[in-house]
Coordinates of C-alpha atoms in Angstrom, one line a residue:
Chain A
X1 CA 16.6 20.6 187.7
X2 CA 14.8 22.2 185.0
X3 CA 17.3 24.9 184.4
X4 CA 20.0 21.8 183.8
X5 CA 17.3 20.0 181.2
X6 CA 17.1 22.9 179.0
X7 CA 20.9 23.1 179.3
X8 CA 20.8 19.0 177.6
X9 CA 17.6 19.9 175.7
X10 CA 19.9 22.7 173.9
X11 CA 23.0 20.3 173.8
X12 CA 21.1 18.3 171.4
X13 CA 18.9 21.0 169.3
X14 CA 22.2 22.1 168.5
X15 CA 24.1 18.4 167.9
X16 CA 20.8 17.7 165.5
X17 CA 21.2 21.0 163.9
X18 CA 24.2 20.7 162.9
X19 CA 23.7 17.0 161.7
X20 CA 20.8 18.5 159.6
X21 CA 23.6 20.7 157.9
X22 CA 24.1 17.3 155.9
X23 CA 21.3 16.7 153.7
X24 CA 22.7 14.3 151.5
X25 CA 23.4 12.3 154.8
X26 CA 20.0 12.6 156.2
X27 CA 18.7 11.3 153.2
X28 CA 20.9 8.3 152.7
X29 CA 20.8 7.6 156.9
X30 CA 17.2 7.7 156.2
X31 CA 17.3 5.7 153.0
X32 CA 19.7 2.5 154.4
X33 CA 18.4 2.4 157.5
X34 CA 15.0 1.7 156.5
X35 CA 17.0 -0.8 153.8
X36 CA 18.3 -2.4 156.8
X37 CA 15.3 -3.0 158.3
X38 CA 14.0 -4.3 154.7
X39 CA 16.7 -6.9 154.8
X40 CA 15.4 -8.1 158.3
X41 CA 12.0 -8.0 157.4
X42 CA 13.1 -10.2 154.2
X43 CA 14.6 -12.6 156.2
X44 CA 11.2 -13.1 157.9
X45 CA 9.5 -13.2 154.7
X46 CA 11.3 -16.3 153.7
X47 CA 10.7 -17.8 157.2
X48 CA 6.7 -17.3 156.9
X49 CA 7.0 -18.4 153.6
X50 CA 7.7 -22.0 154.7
X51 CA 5.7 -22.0 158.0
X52 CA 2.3 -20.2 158.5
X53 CA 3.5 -19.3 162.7
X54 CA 6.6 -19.1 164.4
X55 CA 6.7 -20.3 167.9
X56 CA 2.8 -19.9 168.1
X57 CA 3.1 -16.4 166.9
X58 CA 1.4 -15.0 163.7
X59 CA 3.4 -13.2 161.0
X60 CA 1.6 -10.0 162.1
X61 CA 2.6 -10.6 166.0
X62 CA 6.4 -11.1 164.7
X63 CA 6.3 -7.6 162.9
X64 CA 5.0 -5.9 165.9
X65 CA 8.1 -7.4 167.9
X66 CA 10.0 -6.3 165.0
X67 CA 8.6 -2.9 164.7
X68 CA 8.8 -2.5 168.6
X69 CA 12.4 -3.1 168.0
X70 CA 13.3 -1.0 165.4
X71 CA 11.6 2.1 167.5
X72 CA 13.6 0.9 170.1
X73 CA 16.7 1.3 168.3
X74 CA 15.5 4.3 166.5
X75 CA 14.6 6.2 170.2
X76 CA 18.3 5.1 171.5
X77 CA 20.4 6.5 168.3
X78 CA 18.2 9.8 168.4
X79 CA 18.3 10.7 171.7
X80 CA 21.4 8.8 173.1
X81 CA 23.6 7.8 170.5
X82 CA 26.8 9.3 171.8
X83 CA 27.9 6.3 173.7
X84 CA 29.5 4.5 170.6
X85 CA 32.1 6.9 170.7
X86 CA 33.5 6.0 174.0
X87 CA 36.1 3.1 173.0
X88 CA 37.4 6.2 170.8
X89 CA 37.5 8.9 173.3
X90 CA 39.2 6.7 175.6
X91 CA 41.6 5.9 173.5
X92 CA 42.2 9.7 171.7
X93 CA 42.2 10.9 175.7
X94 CA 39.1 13.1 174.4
X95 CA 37.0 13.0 177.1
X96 CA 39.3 15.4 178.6
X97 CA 37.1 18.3 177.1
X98 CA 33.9 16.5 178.4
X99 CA 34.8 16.3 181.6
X100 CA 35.7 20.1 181.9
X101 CA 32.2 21.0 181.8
X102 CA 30.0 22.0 184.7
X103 CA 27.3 19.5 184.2
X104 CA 26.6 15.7 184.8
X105 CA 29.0 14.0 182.2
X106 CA 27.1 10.7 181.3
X107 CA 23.8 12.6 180.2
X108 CA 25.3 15.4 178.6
X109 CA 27.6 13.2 176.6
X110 CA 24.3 10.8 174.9
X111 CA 22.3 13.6 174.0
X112 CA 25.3 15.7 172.0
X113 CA 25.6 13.2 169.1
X114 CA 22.2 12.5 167.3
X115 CA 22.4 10.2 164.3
X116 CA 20.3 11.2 161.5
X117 CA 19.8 7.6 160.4
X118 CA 17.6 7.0 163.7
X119 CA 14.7 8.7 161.7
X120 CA 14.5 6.1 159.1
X121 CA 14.8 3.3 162.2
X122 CA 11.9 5.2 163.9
X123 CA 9.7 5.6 160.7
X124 CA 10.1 2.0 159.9
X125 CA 9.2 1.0 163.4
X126 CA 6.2 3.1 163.9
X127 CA 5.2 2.0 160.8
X128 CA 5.3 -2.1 161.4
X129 CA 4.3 -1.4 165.2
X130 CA 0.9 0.7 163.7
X131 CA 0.4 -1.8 160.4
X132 CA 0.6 -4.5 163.0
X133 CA -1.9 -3.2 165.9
X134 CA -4.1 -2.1 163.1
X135 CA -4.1 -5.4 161.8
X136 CA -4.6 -7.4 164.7
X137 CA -6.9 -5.6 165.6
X138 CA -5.6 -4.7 169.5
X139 CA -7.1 -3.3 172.1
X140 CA -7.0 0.3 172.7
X141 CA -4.7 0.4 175.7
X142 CA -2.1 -1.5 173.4
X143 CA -2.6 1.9 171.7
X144 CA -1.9 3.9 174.4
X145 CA 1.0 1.8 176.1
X146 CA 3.1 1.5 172.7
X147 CA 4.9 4.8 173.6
X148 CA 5.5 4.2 176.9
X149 CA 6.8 0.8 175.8
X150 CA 9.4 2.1 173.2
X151 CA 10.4 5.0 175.8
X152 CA 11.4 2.2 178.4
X153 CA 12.8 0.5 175.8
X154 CA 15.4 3.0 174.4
X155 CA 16.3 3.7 177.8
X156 CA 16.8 -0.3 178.7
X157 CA 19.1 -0.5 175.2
X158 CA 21.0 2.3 175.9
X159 CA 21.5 1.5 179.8
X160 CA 23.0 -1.8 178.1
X161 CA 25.3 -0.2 176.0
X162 CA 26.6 2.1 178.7
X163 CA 27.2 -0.5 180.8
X164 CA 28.9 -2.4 178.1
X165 CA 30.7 1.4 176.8
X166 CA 31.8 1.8 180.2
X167 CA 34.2 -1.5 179.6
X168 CA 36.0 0.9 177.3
X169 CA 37.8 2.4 180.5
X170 CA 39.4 -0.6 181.9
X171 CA 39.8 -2.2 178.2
X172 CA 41.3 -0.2 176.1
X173 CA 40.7 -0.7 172.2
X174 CA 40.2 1.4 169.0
X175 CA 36.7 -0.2 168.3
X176 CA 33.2 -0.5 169.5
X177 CA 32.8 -4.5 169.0
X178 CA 31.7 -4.5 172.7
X179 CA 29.0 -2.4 171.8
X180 CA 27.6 -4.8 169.1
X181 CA 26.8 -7.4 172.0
X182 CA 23.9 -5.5 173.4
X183 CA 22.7 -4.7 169.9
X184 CA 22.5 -8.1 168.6
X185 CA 20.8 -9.3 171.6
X186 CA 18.2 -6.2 170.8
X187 CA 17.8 -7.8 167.0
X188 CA 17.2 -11.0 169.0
X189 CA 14.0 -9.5 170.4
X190 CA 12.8 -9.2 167.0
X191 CA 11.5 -12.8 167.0
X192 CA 9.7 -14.6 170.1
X193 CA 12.2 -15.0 172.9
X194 CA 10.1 -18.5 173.0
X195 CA 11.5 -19.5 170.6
X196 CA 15.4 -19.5 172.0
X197 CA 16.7 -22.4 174.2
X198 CA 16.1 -21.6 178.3
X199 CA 19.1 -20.3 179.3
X200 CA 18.8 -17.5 176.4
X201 CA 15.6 -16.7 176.9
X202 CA 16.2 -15.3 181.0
X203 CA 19.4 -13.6 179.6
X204 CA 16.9 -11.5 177.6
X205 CA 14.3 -11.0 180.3
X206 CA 16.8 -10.9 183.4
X207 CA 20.3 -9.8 182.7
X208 CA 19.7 -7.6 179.6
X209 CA 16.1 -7.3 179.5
X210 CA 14.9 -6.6 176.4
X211 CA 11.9 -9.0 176.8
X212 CA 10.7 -6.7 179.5
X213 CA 9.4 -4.0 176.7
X214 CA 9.0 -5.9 173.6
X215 CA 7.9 -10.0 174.4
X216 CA 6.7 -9.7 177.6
X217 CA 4.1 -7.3 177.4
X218 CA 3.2 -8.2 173.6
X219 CA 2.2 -11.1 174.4
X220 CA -0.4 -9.7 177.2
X221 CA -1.2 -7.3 174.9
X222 CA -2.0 -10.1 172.4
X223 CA -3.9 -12.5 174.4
X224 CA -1.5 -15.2 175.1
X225 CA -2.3 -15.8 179.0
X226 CA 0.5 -13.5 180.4
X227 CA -0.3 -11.8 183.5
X228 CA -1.0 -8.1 182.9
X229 CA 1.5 -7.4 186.2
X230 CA 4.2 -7.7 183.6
X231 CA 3.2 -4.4 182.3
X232 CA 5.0 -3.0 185.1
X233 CA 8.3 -5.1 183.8
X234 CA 9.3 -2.6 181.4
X235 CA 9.7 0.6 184.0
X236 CA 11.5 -1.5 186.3
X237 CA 13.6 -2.7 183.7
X238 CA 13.9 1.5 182.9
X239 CA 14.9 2.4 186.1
X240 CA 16.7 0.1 187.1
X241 CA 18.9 0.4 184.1
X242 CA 19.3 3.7 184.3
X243 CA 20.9 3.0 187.8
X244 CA 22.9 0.6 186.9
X245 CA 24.2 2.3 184.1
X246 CA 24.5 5.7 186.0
X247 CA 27.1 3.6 188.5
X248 CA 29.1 1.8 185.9
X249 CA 30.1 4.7 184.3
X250 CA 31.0 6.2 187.2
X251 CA 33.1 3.5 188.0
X252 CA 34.4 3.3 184.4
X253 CA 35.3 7.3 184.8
X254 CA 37.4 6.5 188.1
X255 CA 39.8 4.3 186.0
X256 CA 40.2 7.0 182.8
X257 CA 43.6 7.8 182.2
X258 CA 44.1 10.4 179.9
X259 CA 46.9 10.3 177.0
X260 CA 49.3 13.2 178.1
X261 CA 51.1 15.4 175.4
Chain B
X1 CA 49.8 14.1 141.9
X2 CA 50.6 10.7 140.0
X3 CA 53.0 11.9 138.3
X4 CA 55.4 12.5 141.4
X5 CA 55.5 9.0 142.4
X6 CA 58.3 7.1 141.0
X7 CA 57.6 3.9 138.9
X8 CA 58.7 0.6 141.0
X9 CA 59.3 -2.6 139.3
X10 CA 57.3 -5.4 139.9
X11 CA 59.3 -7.3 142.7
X12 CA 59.1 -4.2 144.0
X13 CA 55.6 -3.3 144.2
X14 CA 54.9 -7.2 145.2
X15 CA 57.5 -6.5 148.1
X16 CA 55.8 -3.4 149.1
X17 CA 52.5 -5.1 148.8
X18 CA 53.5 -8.4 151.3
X19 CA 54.8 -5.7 153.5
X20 CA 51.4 -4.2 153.6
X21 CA 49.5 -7.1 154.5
X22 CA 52.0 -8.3 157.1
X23 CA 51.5 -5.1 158.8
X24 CA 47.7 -4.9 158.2
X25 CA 47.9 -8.5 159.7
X26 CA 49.8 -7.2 163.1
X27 CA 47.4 -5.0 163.3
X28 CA 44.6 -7.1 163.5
X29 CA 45.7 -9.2 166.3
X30 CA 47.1 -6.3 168.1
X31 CA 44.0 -5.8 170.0
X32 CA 43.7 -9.6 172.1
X33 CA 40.0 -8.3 174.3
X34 CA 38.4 -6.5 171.2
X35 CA 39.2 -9.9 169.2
X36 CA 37.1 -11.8 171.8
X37 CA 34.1 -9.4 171.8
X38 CA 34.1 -9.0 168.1
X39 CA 33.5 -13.4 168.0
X40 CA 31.3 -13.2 170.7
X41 CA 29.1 -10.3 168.8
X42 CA 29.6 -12.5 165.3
X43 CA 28.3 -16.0 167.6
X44 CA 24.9 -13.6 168.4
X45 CA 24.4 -12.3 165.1
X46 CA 24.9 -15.6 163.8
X47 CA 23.1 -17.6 166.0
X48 CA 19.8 -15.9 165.9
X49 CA 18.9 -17.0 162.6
X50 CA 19.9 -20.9 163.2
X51 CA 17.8 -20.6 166.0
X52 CA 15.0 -19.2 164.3
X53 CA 14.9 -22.2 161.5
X54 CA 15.4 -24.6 164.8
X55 CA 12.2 -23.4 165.6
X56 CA 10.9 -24.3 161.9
X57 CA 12.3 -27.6 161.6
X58 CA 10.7 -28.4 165.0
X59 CA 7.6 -27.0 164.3
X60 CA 7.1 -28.7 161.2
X61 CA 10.0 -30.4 159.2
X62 CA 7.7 -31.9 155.9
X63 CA 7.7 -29.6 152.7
X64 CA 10.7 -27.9 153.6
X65 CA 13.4 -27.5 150.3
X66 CA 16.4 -29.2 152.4
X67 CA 16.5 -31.5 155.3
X68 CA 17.3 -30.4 158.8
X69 CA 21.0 -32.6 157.9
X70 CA 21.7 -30.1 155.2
X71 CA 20.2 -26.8 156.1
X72 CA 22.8 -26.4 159.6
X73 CA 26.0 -27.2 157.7
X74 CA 24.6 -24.9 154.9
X75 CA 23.9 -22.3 157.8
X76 CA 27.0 -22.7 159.8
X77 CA 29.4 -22.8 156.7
X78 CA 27.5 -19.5 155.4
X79 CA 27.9 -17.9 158.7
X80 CA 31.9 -19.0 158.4
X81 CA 32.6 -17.8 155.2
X82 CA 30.7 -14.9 155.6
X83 CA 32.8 -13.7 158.8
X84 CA 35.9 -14.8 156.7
X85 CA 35.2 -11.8 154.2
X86 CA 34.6 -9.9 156.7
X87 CA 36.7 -6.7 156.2
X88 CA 37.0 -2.9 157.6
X89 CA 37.3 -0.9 154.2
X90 CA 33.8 0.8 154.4
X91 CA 35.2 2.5 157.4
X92 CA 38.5 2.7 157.1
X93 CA 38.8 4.3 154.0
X94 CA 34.8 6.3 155.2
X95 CA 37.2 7.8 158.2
X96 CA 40.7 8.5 156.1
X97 CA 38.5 10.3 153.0
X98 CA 36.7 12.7 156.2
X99 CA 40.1 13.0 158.0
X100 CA 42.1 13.6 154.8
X101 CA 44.4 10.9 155.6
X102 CA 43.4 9.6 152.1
X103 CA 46.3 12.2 150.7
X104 CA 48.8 9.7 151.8
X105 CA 47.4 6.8 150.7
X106 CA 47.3 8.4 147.3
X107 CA 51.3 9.3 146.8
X108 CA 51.9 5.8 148.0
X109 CA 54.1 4.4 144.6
X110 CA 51.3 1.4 144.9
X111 CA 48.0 1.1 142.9
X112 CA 45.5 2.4 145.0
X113 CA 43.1 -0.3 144.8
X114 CA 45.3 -3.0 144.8
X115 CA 47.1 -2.1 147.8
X116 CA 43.5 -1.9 149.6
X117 CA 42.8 -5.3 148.3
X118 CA 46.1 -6.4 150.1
X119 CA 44.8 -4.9 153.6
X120 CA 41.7 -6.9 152.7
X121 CA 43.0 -9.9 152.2
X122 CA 45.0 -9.4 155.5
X123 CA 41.3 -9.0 157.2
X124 CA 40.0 -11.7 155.4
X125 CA 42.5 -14.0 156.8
X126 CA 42.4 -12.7 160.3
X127 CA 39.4 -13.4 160.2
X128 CA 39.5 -17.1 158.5
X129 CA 41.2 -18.1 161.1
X130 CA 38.8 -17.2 163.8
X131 CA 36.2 -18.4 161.3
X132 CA 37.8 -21.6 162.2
X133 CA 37.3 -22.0 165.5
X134 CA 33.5 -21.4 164.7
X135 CA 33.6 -24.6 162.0
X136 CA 34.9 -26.5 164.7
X137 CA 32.4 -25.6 167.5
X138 CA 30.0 -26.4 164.7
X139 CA 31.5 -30.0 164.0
X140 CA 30.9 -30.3 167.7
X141 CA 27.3 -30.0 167.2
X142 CA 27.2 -31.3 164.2
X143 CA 29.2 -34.0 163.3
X144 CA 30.9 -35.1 159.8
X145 CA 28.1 -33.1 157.3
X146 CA 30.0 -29.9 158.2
X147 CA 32.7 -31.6 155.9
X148 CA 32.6 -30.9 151.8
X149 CA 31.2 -33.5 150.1
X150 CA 34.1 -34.1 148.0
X151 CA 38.0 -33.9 147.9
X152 CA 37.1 -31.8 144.0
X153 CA 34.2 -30.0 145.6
X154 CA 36.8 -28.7 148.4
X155 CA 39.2 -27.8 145.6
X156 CA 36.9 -26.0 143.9
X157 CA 35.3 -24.4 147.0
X158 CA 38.7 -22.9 147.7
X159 CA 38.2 -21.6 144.1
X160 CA 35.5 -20.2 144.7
X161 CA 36.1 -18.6 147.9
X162 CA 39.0 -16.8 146.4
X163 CA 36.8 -15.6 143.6
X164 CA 34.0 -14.6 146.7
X165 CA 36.6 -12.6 148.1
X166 CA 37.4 -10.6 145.0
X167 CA 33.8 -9.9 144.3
X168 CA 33.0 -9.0 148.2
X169 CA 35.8 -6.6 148.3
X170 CA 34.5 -5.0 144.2
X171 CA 31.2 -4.7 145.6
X172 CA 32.7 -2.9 149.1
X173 CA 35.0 -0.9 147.0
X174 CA 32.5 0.7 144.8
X175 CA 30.4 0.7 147.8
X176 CA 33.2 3.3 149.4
X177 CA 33.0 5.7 147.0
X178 CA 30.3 7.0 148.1
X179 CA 32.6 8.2 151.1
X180 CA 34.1 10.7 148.8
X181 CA 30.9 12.5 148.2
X182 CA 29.3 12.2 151.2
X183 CA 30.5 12.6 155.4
X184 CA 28.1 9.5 156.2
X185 CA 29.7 6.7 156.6
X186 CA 27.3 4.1 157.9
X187 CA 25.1 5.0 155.1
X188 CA 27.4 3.5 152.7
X189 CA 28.1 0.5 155.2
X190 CA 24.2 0.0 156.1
X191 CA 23.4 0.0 152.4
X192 CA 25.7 -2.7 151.2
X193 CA 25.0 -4.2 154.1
X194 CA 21.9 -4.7 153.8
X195 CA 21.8 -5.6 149.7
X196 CA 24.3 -8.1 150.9
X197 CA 21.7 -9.6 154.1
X198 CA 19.0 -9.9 151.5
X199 CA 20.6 -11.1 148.8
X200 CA 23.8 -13.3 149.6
X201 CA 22.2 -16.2 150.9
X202 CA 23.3 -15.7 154.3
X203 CA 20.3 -16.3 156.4
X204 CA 19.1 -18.9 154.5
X205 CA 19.3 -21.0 151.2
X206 CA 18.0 -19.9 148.0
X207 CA 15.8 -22.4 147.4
X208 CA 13.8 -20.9 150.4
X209 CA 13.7 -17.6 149.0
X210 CA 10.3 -16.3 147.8
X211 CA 10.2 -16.6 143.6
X212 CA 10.2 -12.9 143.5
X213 CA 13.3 -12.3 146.4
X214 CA 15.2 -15.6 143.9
X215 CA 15.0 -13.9 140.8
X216 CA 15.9 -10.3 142.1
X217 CA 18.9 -11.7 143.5
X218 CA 20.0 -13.3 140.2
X219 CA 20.5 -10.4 138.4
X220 CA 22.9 -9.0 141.5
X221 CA 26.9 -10.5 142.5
X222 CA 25.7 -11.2 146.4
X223 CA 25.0 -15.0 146.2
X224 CA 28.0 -15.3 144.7
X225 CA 29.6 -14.0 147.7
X226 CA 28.0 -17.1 150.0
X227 CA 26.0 -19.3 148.6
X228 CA 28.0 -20.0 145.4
X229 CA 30.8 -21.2 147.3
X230 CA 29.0 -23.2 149.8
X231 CA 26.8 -24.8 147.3
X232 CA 30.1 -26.0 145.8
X233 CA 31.4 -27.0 149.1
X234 CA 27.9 -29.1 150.1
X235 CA 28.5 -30.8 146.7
X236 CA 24.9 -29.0 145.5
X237 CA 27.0 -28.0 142.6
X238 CA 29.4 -30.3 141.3
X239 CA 31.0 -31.3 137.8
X240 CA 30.4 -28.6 135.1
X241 CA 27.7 -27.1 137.1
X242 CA 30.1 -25.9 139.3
X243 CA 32.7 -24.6 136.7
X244 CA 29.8 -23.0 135.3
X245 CA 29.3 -20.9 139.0
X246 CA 33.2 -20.8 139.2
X247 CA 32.9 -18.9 135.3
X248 CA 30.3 -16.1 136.7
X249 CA 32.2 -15.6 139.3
X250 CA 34.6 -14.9 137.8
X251 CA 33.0 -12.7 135.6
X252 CA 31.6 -10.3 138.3
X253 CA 34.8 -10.6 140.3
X254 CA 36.3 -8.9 137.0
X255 CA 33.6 -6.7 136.0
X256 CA 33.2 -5.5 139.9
X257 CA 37.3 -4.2 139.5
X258 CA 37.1 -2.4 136.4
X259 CA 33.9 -0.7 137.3
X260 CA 35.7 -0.1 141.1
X261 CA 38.9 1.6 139.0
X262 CA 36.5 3.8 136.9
X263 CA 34.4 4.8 140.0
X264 CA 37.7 6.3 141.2
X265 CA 38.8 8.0 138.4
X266 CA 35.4 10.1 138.7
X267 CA 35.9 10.1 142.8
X268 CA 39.7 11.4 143.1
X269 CA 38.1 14.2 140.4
X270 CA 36.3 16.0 143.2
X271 CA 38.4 15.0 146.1
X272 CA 39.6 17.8 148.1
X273 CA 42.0 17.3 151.4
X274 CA 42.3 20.3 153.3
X275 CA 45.5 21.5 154.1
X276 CA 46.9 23.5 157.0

């Protein structure tokens, strides 16, 4: 077991590496992430600048939704990013290679494509998350549970978009589009999921639950009458995820087809 | 290089340019299951924000610079003519710069930028037509304020559309270069892409924008990419208040393509496709 981490711990010192190689790219990934995230936060800046709350939640509580996001996001395209070139792979037959090698495909193949931009998604979100706790003033166990938070929560996201990747195998296409789905729904979770009609809401804490590491336990964290047994939400989510993604790729693997000469 | 390419006439070129778009055009409906995601994914990205001002109007509607009756139309005909500009050149041209593809693009007997602008346009009305099919879902839900206020406000929307799709592609073509001097290709993407989220007018109206945000955005060619045109269409603008829009438009839709053709001049300088 710990022979085969090191083996995916090196897969990806050596993918980030090389990535590094490109310094004019780390700087601009860095740079337009972190505009992207501006954007966002602009976007709520003109919504708070017409109403003082937003579903009974303070500009401060929205940014630490926002900021728990963008760690999120920044934690999946570090660490697990690889998954976005499936449809590709699928399509080129270039999994081949991949599937050559004496280890467990599915984890070898997230950690060997890091994406320099994640560090400006993670800078940005550690920075709103912090400003945010600071500023509300949360308890110290908010504190402590942040990174366990954001941890469950890359590995929710990215369960999602291997189940959703795994699609690839049975439907062929050139692009990723499939992929966007679960990331939209995460830049849902940005804002209160109260705020979303019923039926929206569940998707986001049931099917693809996003609310299970980001609204859920914020608003326990924040006070707002939530039972602190949802705390436990966000590894379940994890593992359960994790599963699930583990089998759908499997399944998705059983219907690959290379290309031939 | 350009020297090799023989001169074609102009029935010519426009011949080789319609043939261009058809086939961009096949192209795009080629793929029937990645169409359906890609309007699913757009009906999410899209619909978070409506929902978010939902919850505003609820909340509190008094005070607010447009009515609830105006601000979803505004919304639903932004989201609409935003996906209708929608097009792939960021990455298309990202991945055949990287790949050195690029090469054969360049001995085409076609202007470079011009035949990109056809494939665009090919895009743009790919996606129009799905764009459609969101308009009428919104009618749905909406009712008759989803039409223009005007038969001449329509006219001059579809004015000023095809002005918004001139500027869009400028911006996204000076926006590529940066392929040629970098291998990061979502940093050129995720910068215009964001200048355009902040800016354009998408997410909401100008007149909710913060002073500050407003006159930022006024010395940039975004809004004219989505809220110009919609303003026109809502009949905000009408008269010589919209000519006046339709003339800077025009203007940046101009300036945008000579400094796009000069950007290239300097890019194609340090281009080099490796051989083998």
């Amino acid at each position: 077991m710990r022979a085969t981490l090191e083996l995916y711990w090196q897969a990806f010192s050596a993918a980030l590496q090389a990535k590094f190689e490109y310094r004019v790219d780390f700087f601009l990934g860095v740079v337009t992430s972190c505009m992207l995230q501006s954007a966002a936060l602009a976007f709520l800046f003109v919504v708070f600048h017409q109403t003082p709350a937003l579903g009974g939640w303070s500009p401060e509580q929205v940014v630490l939704l926002f900021g728990v996001a963008a760690t999120t996001l920044g934690v999946s395209e570090l660490f697990f990013n690889h998954i976005w070139m499936v449809p590709y792979y699928v399509v080129m037959g270039e999994l081949d290679r991949l599937l050559t090698y004496p280890v467990r495909s599915l984890p070898f193949l997230l950690v060997t494509r890091p994406e320099l931009h994640a560090f400006g998604n993670l800078t940005m979100g550690l920075a709103l998350s912090i400003g945010a706790l600071y500023k509300l003033q949360a308890p110290w166990f908010a504190w402590v549970l942040l990174p366990m938070l954001v941890l469950c929560g890359g590995i929710v996201y990215t369960g999602a978009l291997v189940i959703f990747g795994s699609l690839s195998f049975k439907f062929l296409g050139p692009t990723a589009m499939h992929l966007m789905i679960p990331h939209s729904l995460l830049q849902a979770t940005r804002y209160p999921l109260g705020i979303y009609p019923g039926w929206f809401q569940y998707s986001l804490m049931i099917l693809v639950p996003y609310g299970a590491f980001n609204y859920l336990p914020a608003g326990f964290l924040l006070g707002k009458a939530l039972s602190p047994w949802l705390m436990l939400a966000a590894p379940t989510a994890a593992v359960v995820f994790l599963f699930a993604a583990q089998k759908t790729w499997d399944w998705g693997l059983s219907k690959y087809e290379s290309t031939g000469s | 290089m350009r020297d090799l390419q023989p001169q074609l006439t102009p029935l010519e070129s426009l011949r080789s340019y319609t043939s261009l778009f058809l086939r961009s055009a096949k192209a795009g409906f080629a793929y029937q299951a990645s169409t359906f995601t890609e309007i699913l994914t757009a009906a999410f990205i899209y619909a978070v924000p409506m929902l978010v001002w939902r919850q505003v109007y609820a909340q509190d509607p008094t005070g607010m610079p447009l009515s609830k009756e105006h601000m979803f139309p505004y919304l639903l005909l932004a989201c609409c003519v935003n996906y209708s500009l929608s097009m792939g050149v960021e990455f298309r041209l990202g991945n055949r710069i990287r790949s050195g593809l690029i090469a054969t693009d360049l001995l085409k007997p076609v202007d470079f930028q011009v035949s990109q602008g056809v494939i665009c346009i090919s895009d743009s009305v790919f996606h129009a037509l799905l764009g459609l099919s969101v308009f009428f879902c919104g009618f749905l839900f909406l009712g008759p304020a989803v039409f223009p206020a005007s038969a001449s406000s329509f006219l001059m929307f579809l004015a000023s559309f095809a002005l918004a799709f001139l500027i869009q592609y400028g911006i996204c073509f000076i926006f590529v270069q940066g392929a040629f001097y970098t291998y990061s290709g979502y940093g050129i993407f995720a910068a215009r892409g964001a200048l355009h989220q902040t800016f354009s007018g998408l997410s909401a109206p100008l007149a909710f924008y913060p002073p500050f945000l407003k006159s930022a955005g006024d010395w940039l060619p975004f809004q004219h990419a989505i809220h110009t045109p919609v303003s026109i269409y809502m009949g905000w603008a009408e008269g010589a208040q919209a000519l006046h829009l339709l003339g800077q438009q025009a203007i940046w839709a101009v300036g945008l393509y000579f400094l796009g053709k000069l950007l290239l001049v300097g890019s194609l300088k340090q281009l080099e496709v490796q051989g083998g």
